[in-house]
Tab-separated table of C-alpha atoms in Angstrom:
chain	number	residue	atom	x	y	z
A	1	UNK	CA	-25.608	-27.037	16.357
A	2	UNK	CA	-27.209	-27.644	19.653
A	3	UNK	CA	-26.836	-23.656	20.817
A	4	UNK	CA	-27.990	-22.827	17.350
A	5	UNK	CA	-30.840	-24.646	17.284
A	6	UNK	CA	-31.905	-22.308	20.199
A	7	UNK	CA	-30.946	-19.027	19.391
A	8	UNK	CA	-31.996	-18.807	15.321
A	9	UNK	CA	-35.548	-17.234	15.421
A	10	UNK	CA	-36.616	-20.249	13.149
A	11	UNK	CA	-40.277	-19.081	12.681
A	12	UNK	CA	-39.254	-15.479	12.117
A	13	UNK	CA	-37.525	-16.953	9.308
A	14	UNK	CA	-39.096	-19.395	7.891
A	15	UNK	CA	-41.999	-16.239	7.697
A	16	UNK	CA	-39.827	-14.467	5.822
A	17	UNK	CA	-38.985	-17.087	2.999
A	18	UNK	CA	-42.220	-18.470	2.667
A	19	UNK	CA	-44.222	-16.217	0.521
A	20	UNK	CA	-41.333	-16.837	-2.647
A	21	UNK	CA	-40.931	-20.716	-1.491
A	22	UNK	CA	-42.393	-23.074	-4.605
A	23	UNK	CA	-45.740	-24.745	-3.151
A	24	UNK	CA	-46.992	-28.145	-4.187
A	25	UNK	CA	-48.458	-27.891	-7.803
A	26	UNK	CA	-52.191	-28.738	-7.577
A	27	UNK	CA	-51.130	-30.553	-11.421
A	28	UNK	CA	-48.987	-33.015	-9.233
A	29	UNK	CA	-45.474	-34.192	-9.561
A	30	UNK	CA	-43.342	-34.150	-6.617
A	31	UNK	CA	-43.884	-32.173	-3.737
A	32	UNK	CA	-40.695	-29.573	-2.492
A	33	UNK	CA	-38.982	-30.138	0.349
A	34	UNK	CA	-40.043	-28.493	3.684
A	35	UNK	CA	-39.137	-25.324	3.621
A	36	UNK	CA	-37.337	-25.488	7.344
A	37	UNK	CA	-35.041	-28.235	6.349
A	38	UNK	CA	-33.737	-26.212	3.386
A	39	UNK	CA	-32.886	-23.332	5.748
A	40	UNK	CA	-31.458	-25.600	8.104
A	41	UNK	CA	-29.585	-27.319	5.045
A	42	UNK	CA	-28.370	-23.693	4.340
A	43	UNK	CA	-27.254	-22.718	7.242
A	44	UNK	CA	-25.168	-25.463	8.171
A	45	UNK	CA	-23.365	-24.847	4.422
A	46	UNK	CA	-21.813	-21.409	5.711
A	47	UNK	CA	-21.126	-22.861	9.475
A	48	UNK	CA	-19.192	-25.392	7.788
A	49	UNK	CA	-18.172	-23.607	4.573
A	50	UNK	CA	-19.107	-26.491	1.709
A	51	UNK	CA	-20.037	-26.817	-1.164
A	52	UNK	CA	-23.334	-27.662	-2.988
A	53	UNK	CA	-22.199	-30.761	-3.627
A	54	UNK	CA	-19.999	-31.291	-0.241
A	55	UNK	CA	-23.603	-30.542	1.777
A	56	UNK	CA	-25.145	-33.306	-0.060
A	57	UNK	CA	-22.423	-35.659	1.009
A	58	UNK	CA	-22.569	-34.880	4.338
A	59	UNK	CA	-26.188	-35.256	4.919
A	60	UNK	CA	-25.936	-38.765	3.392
A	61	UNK	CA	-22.631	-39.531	5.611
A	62	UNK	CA	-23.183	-37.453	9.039
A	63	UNK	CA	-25.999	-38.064	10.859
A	64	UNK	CA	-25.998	-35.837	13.233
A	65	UNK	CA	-26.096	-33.345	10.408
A	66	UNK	CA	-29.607	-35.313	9.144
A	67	UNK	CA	-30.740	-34.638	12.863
A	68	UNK	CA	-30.754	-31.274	12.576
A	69	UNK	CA	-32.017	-30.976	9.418
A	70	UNK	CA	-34.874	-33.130	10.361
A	71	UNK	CA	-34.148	-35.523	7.973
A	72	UNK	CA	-34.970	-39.146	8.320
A	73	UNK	CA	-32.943	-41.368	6.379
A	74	UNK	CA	-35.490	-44.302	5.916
A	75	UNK	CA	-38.688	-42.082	5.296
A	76	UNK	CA	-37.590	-38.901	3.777
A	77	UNK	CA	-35.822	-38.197	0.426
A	78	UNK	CA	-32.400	-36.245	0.724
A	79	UNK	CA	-31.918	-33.141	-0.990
A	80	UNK	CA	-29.195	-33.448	-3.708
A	81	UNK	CA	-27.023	-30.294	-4.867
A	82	UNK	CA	-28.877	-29.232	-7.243
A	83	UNK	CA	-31.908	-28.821	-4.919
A	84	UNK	CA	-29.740	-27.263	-2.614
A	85	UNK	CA	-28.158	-24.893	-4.935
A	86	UNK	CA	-31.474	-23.812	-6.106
A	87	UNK	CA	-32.242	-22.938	-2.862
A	88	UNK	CA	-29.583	-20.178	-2.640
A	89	UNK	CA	-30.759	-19.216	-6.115
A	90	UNK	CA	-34.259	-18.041	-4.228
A	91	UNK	CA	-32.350	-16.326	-1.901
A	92	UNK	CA	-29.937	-14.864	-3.804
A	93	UNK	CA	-33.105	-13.628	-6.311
A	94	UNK	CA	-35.480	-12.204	-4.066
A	95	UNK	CA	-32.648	-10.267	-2.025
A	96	UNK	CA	-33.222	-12.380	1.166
A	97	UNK	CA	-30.099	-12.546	2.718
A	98	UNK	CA	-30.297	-8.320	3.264
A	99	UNK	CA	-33.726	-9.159	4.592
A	100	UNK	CA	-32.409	-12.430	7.130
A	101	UNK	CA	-29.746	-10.057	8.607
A	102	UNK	CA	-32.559	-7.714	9.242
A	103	UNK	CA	-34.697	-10.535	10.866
A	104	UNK	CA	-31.788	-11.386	13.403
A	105	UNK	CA	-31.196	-7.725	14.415
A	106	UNK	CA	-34.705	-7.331	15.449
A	107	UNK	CA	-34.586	-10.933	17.422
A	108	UNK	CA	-31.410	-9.169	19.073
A	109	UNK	CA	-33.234	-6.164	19.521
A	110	UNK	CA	-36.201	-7.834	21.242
A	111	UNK	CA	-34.052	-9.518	23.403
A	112	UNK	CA	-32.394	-6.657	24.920
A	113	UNK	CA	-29.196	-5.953	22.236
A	114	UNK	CA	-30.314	-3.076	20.450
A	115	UNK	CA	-27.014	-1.670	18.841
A	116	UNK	CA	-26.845	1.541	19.572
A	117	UNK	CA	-23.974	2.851	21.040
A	118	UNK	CA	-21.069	4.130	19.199
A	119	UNK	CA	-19.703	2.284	15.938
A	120	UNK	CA	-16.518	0.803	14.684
A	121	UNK	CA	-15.974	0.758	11.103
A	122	UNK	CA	-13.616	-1.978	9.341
A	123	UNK	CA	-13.205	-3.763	6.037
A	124	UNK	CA	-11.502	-6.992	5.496
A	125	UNK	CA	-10.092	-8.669	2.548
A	126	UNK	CA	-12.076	-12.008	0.860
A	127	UNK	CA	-9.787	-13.705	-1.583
A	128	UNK	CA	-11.157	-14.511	-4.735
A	129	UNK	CA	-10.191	-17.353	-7.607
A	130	UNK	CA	-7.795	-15.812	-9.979
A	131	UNK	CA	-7.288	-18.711	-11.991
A	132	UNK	CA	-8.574	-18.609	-15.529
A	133	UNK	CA	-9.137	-22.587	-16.157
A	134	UNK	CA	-12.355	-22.302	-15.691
A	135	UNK	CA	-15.476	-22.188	-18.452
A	136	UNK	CA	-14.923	-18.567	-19.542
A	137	UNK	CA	-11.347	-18.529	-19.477
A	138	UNK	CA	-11.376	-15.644	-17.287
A	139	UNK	CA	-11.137	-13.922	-13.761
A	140	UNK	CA	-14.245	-13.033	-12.198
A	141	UNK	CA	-15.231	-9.483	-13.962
A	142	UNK	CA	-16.177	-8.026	-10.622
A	143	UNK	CA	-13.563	-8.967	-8.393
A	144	UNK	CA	-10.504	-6.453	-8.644
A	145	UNK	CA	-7.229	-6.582	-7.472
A	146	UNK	CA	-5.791	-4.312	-4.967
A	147	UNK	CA	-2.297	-3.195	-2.831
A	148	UNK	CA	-2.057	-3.900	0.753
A	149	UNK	CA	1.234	-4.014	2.535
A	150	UNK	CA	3.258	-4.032	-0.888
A	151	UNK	CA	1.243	-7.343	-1.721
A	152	UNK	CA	-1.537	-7.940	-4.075
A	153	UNK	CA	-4.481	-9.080	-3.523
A	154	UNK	CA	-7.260	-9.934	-5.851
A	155	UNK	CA	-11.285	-10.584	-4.800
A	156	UNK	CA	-13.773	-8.260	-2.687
A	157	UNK	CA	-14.120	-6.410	0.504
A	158	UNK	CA	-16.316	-6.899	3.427
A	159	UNK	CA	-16.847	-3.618	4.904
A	160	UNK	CA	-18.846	-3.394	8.559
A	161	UNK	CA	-20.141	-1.144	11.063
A	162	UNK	CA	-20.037	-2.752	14.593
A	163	UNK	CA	-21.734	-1.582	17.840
A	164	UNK	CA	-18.811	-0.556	20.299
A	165	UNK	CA	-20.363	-1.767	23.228
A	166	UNK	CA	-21.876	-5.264	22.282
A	167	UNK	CA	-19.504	-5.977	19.611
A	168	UNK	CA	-22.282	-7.036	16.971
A	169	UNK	CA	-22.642	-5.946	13.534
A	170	UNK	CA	-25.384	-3.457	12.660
A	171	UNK	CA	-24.303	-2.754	8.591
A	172	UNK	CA	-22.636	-4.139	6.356
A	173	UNK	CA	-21.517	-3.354	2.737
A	174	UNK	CA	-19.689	-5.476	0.179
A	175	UNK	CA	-17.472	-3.739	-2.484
A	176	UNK	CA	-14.991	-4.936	-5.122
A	177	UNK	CA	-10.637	-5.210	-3.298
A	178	UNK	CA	-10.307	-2.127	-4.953
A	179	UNK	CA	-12.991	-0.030	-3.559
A	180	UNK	CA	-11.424	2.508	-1.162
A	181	UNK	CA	-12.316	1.811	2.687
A	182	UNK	CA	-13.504	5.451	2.958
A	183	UNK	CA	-16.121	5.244	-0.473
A	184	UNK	CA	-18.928	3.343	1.730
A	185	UNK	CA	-18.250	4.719	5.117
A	186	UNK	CA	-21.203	6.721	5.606
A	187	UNK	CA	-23.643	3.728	4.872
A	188	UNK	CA	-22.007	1.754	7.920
A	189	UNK	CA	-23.504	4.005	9.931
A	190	UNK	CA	-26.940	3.496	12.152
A	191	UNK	CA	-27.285	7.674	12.443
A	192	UNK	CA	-27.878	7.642	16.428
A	193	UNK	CA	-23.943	6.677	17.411
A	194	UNK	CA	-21.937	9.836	18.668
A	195	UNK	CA	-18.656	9.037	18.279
A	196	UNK	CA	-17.141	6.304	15.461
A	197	UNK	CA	-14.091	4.351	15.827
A	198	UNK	CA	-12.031	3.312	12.641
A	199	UNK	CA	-8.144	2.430	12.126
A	200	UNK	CA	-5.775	4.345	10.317
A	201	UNK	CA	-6.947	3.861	6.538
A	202	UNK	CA	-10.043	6.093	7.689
A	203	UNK	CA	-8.012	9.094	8.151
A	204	UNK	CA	-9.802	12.060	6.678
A	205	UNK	CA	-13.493	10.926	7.393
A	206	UNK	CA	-14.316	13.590	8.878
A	207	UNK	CA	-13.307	15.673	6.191
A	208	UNK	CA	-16.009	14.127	3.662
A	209	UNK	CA	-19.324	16.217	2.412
A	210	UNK	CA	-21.408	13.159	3.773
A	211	UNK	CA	-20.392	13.361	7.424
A	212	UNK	CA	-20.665	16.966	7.565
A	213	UNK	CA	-23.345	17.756	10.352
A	214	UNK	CA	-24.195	14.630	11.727
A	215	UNK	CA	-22.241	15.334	15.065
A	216	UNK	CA	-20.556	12.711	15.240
A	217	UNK	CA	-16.790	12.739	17.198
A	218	UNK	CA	-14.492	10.612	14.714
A	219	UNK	CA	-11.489	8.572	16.978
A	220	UNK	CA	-9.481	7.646	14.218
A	221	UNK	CA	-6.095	5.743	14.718
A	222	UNK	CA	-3.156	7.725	14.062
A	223	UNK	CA	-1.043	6.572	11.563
A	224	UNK	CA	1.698	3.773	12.445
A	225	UNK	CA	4.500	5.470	10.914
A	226	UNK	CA	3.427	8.757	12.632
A	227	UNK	CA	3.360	6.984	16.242
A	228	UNK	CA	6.596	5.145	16.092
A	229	UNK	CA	8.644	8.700	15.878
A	230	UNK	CA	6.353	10.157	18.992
A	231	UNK	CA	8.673	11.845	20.789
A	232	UNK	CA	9.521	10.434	24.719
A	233	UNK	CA	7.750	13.334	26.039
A	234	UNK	CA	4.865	13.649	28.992
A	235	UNK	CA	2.465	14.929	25.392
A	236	UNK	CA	4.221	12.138	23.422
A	237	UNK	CA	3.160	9.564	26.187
A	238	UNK	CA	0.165	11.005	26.694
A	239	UNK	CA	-0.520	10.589	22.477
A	240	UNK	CA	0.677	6.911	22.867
A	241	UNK	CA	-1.910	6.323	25.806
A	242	UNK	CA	-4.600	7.391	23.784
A	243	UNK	CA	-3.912	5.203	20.718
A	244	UNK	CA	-3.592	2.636	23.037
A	245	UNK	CA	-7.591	3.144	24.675
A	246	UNK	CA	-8.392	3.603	20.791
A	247	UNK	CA	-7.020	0.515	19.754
A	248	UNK	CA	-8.710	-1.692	22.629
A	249	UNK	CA	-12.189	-0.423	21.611
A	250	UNK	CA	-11.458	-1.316	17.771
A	251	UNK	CA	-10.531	-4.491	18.537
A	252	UNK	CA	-14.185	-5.501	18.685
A	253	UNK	CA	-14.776	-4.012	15.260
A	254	UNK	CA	-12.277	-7.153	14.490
A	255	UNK	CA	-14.125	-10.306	16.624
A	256	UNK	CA	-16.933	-10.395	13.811
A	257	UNK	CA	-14.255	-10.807	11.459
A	258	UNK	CA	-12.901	-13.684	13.300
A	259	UNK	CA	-16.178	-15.261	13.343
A	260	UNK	CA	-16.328	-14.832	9.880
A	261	UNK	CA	-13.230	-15.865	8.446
A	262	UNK	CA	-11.798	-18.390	11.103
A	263	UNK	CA	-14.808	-20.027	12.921
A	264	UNK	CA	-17.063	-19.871	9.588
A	265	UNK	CA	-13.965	-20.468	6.809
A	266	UNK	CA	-14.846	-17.444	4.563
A	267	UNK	CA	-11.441	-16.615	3.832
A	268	UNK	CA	-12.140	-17.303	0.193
A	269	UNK	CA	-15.479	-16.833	-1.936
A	270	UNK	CA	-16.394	-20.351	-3.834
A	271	UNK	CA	-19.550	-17.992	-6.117
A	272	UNK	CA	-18.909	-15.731	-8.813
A	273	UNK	CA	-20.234	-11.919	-9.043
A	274	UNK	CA	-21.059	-9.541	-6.420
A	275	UNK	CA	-24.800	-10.310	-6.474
A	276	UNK	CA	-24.274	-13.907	-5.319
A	277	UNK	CA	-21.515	-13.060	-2.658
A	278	UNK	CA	-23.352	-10.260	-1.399
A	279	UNK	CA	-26.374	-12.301	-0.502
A	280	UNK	CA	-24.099	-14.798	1.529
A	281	UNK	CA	-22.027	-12.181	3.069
A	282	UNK	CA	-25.480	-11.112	4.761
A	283	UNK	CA	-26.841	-14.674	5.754
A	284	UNK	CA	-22.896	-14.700	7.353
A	285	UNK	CA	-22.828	-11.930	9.014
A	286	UNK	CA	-26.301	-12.281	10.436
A	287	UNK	CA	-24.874	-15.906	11.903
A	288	UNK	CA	-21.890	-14.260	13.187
A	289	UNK	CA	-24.281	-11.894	15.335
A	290	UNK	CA	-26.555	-14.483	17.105
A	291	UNK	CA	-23.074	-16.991	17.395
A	292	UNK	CA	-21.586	-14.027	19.323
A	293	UNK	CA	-24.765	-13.601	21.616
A	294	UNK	CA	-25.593	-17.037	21.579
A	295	UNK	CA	-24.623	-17.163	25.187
A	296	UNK	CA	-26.577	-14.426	25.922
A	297	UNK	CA	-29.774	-15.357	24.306
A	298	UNK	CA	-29.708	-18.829	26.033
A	299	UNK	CA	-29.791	-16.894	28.999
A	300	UNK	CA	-32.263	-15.058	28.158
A	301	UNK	CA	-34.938	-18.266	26.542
């Protein structure tokens, strides 16, 4: 929290939310919270994955939590779940989270990380609830279920475009499980990069109407079963050596990921319906970014 409290561009965002925040009704009744302790409150629900209800809990138990929400406990009131949940109901509304991962790329960009080197392309599994005991007696309508690995999965898919050099994100789409990899490809893209890295379940990429003439030089992994059988020849060694320099570039295309899923805990999605999940995919993602730089923005404040 202490490293994040320097390197979120706190006015940039509060700027952003502010014209669709509710203002204090000259007809009275009580006044909203301040604005920056709801993003605050916000943002510490996807560091530490809760819930609407878990957040509201914490504030009241951890106070090092109030701290940096700039909450005092004897003077101010503390936001209860449903305040907090209609929080993420503005921002899931007025398409903010799109807009806060846009904010964050610029404060990157003005601080010397523009991304615009090559790209890495990836998609990652989110798991979603496929219980029906729930209200509706049903799965969530836009969450599919797809084949990996001769398993089944059943939820969404995070799909990313990464700068090769600096190893942040610069795109990102969300899709249902069963959306093929290769369908949103061509939005991950920035349109300056040269040369795109992806693993074997891009194979054909370059093949597709909507890559055609963008010179761009497509290093796609070779497939596993192909690479296993390369024959123990000076070419075949050669072939291995290369998938070996491919692979240690895409392995940045999987640190954001990491971040994500591991440091953040979205390994499975808590909302229901793409809208809602999208929104917080972007507010994560955007977080993952400046938690990767972090170091180098202190530097650089």
């Amino acid at each position: 929290m202490a490293e994040m409290e320097k390197v979120v561009p706190w006015k940039a965002l509060i700027d952003l939310i502010e014209p669709h925040y509710p203002k204090t009704s000259s007809k009275g009744g009580r006044p909203p919270y301040p604005l920056a302790t709801m993003l605050r409150i916000h943002l510490l629900q996807q560091w530490y994955d809760l819930s609407d209800p878990a957040m509201e809990d914490t504030l009241i138990e951890v106070p090092t939590m109030r701290r940096f929400a700039g909450i005092d406990m004897i003077s101010d009131r503390i936001p209860d779940e449903t305040t907090i949940l209609a929080f993420r109901h503005l921002l899931e509304k007025n398409d903010l989270g799109k807009q806060i991962f846009e904010v964050v790329k610029a404060h990157l960009k003005a601080n010397g990380m523009a991304m615009k080197q090559g790209t890495i392309i990836d998609a990652t599994l989110i798991a979603a609830p496929s219980s029906t005991k729930n209200e509706k007696k049903e799965r969530d309508p836009e969450m599919h279920q797809t084949c990996k690995g001769k398993q089944w999965y059943f939820g969404m898919k995070v799909h990313i475009g990464v700068d090769s050099e600096s190893g942040l994100i610069h795109s990102v789409e969300t899709t249902a499980a069963n959306v093929h990899d290769l369908t949103p490809a061509s939005d991950l893209l920035h349109g300056e990069e040269t040369l795109v890295y992806a693993d074997a379940g891009y194979q054909g990429i370059e093949k597709r109407d909507e890559m055609q003439g963008r010179g761009i030089g497509f290093r796609v992994a070779m497939r596993p079963g192909r690479r296993r059988v390369l024959p123990d020849t000076p070419e075949g060694r050669l072939d291995d050596l290369v998938e070996t320099a491919k692979a240690h570039i895409r392995a940045k295309g999987e640190h954001p990921f990491r971040v994500i899923k591991q440091q953040f805990g979205f390994q499975k999605t808590r909302l229901r319906g793409m809208l809602k999940n999208r929104c917080k995919v972007n507010v994560l993602v955007a977080l993952s970014n400046l938690f990767m730089a972090s170091r180098r923005l202190l530097c650089s404040t």
